[in-house]
CSV table of C-alpha atoms and ligand atoms in Angstrom, one decimal:
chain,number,residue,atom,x,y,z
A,19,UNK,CA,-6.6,0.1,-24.8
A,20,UNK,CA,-6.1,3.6,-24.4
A,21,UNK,CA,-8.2,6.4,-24.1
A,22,UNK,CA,-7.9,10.2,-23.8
A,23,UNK,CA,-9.9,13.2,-22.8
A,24,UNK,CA,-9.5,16.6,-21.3
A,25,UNK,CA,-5.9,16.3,-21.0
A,26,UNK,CA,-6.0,13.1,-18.9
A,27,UNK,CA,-4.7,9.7,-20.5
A,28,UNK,CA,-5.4,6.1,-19.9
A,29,UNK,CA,-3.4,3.1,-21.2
A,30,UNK,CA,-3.3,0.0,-20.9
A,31,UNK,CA,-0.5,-2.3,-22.0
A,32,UNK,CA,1.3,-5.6,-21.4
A,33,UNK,CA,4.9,-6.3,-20.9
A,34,UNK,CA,6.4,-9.5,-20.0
A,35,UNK,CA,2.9,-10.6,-19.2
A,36,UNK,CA,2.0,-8.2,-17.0
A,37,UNK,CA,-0.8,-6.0,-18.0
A,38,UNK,CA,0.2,-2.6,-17.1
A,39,UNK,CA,-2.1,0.8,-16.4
A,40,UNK,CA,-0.7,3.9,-16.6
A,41,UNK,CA,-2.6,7.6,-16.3
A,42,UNK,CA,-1.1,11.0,-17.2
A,43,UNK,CA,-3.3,13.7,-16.0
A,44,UNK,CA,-2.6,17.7,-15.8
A,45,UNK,CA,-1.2,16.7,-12.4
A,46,UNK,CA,0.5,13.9,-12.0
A,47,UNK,CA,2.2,10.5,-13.5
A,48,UNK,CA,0.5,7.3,-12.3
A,49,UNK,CA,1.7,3.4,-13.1
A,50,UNK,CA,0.4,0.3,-11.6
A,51,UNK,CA,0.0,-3.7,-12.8
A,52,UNK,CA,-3.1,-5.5,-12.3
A,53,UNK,CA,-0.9,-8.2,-10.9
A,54,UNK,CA,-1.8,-7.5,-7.0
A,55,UNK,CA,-3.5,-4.7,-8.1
A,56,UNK,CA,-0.2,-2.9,-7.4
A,57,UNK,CA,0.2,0.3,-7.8
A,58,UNK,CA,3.9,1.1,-8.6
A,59,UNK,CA,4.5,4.8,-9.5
A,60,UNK,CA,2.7,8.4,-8.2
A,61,UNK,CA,4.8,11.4,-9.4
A,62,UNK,CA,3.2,14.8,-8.5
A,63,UNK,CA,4.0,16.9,-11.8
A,64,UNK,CA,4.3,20.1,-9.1
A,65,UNK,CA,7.9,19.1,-7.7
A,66,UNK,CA,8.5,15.7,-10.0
A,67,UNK,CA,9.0,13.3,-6.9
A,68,UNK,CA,7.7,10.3,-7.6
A,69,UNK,CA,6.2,9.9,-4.1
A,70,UNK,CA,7.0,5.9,-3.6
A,71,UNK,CA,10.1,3.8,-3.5
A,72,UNK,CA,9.8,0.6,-5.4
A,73,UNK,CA,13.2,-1.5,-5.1
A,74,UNK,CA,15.6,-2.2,-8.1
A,75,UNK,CA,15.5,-5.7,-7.5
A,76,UNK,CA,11.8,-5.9,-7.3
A,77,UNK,CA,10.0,-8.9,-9.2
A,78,UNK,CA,8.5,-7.8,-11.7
A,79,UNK,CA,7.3,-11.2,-13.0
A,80,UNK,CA,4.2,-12.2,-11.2
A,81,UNK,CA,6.4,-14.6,-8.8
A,82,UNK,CA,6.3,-12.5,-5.4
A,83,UNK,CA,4.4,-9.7,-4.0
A,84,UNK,CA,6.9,-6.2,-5.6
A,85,UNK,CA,8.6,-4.8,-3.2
A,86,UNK,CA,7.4,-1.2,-3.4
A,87,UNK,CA,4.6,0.8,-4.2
A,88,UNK,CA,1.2,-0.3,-2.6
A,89,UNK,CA,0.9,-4.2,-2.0
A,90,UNK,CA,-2.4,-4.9,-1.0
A,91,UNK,CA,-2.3,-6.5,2.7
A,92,UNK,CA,-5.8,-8.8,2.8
A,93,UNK,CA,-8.1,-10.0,4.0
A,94,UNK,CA,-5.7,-10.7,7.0
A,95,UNK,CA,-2.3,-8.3,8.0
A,96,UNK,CA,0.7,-9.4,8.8
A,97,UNK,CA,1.8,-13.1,9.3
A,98,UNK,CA,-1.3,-15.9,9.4
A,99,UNK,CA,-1.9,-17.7,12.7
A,100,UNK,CA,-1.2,-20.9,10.5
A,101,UNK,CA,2.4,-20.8,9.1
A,102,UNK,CA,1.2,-22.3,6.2
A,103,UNK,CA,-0.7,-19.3,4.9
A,104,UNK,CA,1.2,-16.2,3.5
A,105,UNK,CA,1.8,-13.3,5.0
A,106,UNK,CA,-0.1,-10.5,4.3
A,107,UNK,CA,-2.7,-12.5,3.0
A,108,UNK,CA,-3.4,-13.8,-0.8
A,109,UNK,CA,-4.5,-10.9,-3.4
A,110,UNK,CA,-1.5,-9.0,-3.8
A,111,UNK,CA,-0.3,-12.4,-5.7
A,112,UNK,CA,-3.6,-13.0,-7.7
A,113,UNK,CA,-4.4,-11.2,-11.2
A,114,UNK,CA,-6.6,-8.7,-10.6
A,115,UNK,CA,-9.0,-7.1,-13.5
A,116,UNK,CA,-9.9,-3.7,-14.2
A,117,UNK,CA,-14.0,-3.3,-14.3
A,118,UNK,CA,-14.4,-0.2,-14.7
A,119,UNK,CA,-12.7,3.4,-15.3
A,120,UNK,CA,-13.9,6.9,-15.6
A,121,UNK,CA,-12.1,9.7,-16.9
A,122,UNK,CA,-13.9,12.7,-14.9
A,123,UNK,CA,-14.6,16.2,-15.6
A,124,UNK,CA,-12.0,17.0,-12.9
A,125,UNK,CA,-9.7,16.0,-15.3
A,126,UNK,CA,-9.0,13.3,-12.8
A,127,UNK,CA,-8.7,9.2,-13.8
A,128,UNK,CA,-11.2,6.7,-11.4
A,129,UNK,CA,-10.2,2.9,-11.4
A,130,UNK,CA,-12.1,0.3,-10.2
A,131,UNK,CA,-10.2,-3.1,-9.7
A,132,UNK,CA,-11.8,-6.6,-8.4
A,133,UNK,CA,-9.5,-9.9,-8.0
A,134,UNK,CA,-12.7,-11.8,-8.7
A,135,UNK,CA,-12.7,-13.5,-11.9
A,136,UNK,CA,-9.0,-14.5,-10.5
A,137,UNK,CA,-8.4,-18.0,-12.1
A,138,UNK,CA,-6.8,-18.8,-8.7
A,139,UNK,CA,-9.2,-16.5,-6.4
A,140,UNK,CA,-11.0,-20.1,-5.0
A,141,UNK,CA,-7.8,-21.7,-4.6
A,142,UNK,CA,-5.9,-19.2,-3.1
A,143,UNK,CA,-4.5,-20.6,0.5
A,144,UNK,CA,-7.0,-19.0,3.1
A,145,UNK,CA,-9.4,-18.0,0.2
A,146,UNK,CA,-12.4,-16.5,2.5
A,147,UNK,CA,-15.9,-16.9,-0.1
A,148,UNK,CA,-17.6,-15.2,2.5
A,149,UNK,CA,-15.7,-11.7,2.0
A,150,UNK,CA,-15.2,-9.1,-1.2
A,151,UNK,CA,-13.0,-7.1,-2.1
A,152,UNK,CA,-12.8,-4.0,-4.3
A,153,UNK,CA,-9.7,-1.5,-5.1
A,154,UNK,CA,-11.2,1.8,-6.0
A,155,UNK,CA,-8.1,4.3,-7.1
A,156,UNK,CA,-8.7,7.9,-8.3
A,157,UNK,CA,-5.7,9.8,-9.5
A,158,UNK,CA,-5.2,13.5,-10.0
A,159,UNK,CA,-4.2,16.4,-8.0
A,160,UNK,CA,-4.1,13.4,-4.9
A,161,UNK,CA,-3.6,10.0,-5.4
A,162,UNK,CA,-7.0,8.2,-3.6
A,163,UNK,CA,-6.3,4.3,-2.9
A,164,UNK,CA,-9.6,2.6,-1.3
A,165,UNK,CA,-10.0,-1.1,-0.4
A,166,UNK,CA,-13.7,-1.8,0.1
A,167,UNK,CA,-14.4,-5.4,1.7
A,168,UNK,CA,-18.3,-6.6,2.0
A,169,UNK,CA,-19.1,-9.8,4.3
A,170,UNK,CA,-21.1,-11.3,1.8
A,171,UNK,CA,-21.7,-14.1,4.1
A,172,UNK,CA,-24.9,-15.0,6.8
A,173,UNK,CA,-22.5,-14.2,9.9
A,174,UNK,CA,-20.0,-11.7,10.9
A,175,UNK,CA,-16.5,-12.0,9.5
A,176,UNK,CA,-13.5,-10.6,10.7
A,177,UNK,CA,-10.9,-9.1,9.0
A,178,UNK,CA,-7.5,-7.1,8.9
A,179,UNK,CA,-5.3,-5.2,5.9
A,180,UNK,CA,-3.4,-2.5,4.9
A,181,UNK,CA,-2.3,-0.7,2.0
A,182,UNK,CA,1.0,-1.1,2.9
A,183,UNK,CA,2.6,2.0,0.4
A,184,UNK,CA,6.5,2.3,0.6
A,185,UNK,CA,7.0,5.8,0.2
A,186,UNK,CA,10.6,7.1,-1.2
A,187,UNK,CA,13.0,9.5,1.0
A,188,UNK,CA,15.8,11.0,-0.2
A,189,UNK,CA,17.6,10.0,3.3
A,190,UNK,CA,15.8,7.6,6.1
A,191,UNK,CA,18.5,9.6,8.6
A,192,UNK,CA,17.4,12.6,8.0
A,193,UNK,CA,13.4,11.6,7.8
A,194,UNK,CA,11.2,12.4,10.3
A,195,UNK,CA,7.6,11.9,10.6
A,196,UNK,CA,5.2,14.0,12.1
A,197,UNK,CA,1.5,13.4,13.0
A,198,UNK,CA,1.9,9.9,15.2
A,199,UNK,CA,0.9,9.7,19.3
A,200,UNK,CA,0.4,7.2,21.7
A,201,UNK,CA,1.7,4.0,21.9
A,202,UNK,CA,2.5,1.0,19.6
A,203,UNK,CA,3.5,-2.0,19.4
A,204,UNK,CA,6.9,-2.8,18.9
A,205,UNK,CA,7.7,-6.1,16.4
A,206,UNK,CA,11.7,-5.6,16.9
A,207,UNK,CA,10.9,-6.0,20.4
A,208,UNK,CA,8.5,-8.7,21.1
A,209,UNK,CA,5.2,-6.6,20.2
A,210,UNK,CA,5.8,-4.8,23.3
A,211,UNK,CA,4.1,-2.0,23.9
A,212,UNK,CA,6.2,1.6,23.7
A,213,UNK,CA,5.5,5.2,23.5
A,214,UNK,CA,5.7,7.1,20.1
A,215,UNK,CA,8.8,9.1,19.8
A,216,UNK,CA,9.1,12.7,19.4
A,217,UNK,CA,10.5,13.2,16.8
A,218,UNK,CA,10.2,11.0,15.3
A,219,UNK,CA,13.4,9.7,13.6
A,220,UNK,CA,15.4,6.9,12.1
A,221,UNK,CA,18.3,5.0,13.0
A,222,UNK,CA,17.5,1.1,13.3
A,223,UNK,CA,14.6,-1.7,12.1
A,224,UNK,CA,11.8,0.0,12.9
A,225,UNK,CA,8.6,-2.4,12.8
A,226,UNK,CA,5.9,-0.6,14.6
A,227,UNK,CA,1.8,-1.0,15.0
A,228,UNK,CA,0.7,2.0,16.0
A,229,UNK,CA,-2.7,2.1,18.1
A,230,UNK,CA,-4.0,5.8,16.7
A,231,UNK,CA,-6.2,7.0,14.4
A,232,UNK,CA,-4.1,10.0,13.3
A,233,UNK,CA,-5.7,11.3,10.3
A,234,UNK,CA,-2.4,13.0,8.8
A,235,UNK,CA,1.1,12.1,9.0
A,236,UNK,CA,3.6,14.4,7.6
A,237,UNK,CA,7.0,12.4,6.1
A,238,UNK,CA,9.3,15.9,6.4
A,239,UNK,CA,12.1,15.8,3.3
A,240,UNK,CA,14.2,18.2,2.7
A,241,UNK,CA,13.0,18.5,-1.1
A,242,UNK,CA,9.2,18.3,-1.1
A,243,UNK,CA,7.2,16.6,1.9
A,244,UNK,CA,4.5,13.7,1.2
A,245,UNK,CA,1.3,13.8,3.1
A,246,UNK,CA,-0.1,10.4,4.0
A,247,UNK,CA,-3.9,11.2,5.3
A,248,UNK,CA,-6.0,8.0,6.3
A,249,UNK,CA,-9.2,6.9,6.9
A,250,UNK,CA,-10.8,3.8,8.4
A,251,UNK,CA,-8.0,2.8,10.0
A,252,UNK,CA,-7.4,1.5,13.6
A,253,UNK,CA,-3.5,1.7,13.0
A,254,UNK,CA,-1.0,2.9,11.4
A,255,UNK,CA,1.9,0.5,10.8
A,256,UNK,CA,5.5,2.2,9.7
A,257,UNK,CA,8.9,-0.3,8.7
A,258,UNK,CA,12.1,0.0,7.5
A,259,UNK,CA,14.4,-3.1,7.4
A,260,UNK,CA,17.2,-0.9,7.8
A,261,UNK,CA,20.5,-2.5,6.5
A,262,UNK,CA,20.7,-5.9,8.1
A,263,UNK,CA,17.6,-7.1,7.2
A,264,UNK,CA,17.6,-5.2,3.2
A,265,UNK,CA,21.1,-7.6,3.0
A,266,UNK,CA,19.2,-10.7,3.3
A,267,UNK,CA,16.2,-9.6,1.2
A,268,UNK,CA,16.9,-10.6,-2.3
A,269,UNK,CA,14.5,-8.4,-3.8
A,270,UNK,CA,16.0,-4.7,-1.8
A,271,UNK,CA,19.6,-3.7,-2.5
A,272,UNK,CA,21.9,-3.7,0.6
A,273,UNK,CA,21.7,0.2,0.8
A,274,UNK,CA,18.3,1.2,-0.4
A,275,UNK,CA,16.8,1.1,3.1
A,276,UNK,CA,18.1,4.8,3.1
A,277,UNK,CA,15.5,5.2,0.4
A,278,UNK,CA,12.1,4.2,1.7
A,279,UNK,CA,10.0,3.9,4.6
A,280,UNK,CA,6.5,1.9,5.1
A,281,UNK,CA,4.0,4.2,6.3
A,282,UNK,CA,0.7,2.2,5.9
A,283,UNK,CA,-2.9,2.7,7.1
A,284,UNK,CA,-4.2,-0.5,8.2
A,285,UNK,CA,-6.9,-2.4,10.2
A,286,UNK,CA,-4.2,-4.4,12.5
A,287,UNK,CA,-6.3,-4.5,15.4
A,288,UNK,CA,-9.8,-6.6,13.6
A,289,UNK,CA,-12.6,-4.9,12.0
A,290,UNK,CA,-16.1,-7.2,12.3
A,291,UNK,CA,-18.3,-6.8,9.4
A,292,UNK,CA,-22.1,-7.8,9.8
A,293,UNK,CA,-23.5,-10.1,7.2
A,294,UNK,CA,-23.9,-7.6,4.1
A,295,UNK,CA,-21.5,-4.8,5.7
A,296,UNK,CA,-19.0,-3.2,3.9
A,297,UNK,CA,-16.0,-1.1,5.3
A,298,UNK,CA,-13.9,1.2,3.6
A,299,UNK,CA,-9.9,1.5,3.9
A,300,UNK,CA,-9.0,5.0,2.5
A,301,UNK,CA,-5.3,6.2,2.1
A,302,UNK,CA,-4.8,10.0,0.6
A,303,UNK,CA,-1.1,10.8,-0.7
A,304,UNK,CA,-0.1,14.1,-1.6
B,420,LIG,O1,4.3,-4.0,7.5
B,420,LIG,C1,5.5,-4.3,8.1
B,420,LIG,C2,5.8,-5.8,7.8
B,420,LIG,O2,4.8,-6.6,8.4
B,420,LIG,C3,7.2,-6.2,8.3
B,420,LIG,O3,7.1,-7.0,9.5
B,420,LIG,C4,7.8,-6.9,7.1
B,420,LIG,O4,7.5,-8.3,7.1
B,420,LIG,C5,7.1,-6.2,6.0
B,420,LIG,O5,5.7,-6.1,6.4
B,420,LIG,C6,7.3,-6.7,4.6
B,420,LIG,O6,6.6,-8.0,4.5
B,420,LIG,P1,6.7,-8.8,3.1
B,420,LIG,O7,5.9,-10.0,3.3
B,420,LIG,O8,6.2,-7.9,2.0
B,420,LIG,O9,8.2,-9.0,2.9
């Protein structure tokens, strides 16, 4: 399906089984899959930097999560209390669909993306029928990625996630971020609590959770600098496997931890939704 209308395009195709989106507006490129409802590709036409990383040796078959873009992290973050659940919880697996899109007067593209007529949604391991999610994505000028969750339940629900977006550098060494404070929590170091470097650089595993609500982080290149803003948030989580770890990762090459770093706006720290609540996740990449 394909559509077209003041200088934006929308198509939809499928390759290898995988149903593919991808938008061309006055602004930018944008690629995604609705398996995980992953979005794989957001090149700003102004400097032609495809702002995230997705591995070379990502799957690309529906068998595991890619490794790249934005995997959706819900409804829980990080690894499950119960070993037997997967980490980062179970939609960025599941076949999402496509309900709606819009293309607006902005000359800007709106997606709307629900996992729920998911053939495996109910049997999903940890499958919560009590919570809803939605992905709504507008692309343009900015690329706008919100996850919506409702407690559709008759008691309060708990949840965590993050958009977990790998965003591409042309060298981790000579990255820096700007924008954190405070402390976080250390995962190469026990979870331990630690203050946030200034500045802030790389030059090991860096697996951090940290506490802050910073609106804007800045991820300083040397060609053209991506701005991450964030809202709804009670963390912001930032990773790189560096070398060590991308070796025994089948799906990163040995050296392409020079060529990415996590920075994901997240609810780490449990965000309780009343029955009939919703909460919005919001990141903002420029
Ligand atoms: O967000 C950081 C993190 O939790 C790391 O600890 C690492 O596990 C990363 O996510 C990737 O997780 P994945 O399950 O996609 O390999």
């Amino acid at each position: 399906m394909s559509n077209t209308k003041d200088s934006c395009s929308f198509n939809q195709t499928t390759d290898k089984d995988q149903q593919w989106i991808d938008i061309e507006t006055p602004y930018s490129h944008f690629k995604m899959t609705l398996f995980g409802a992953h979005i794989t590709q957001f090149i700003n036409k102004a400097d032609g930097k495809d702002r995230l990383f997705v591995s070379k040796n990502a799957r690309l078959d529906g068998s595991k999560s890619i490794r790249g873009g934005i995997p959706i992290c819900w409804p829980w973050f990080g690894d499950h209390t119960d070993p037997d659940m997967p980490a980062h919880g179970y939609v960025r697996t599941l076949q999402w669909t496509l309900t709606k899109h819009t293309i607006n007067t902005d000359s800007s593209v709106t997606l709307w993306l629900s996992p729920e007529s998911s053939k495996e949604l109910t049997t999903a391991k940890g499958y919560n029928p009590e919570l809803a999610v939605e992905l709504v994505i507008t692309v343009g000028e900015q690329l706008v990625v919100e996850l919506i969750t409702t407690n559709n339940g008759t008691k309060a629900q708990v949840y965590t996630a993050a958009l977990h977006s790998y965003f591409a550098v042309n060298d981790i060494k000579q990255t820096e971020l700007m924008g954190l404070y405070g402390e976080y929590k250390d995962k190469c170091q026990g979870f331990t609590l630690h203050d946030t470097p200034m500045p802030y650089t790389f030059s090991a595993e860096t697996d951090r959770v940290h506490l802050c609500t910073t609106e804007k982080i800045m991820i300083e290149e040397s060609d053209a600098d991506t701005f991450v803003y964030s809202s709804g948030h009670d963390s912001i989580v930032v990773w790189n496997p560096w070398q060590e770890k991308s070796e025994s990762m089948a799906d990163m090459e040995d050296t392409s931890y020079q060529h990415m770093v996590c920075v994901e706006t997240a609810v780490t720290q449990g965000h309780t939704l009343a029955p009939g609540e919703s909460h919005h996740l919001t990141q903002i990449i420029k």
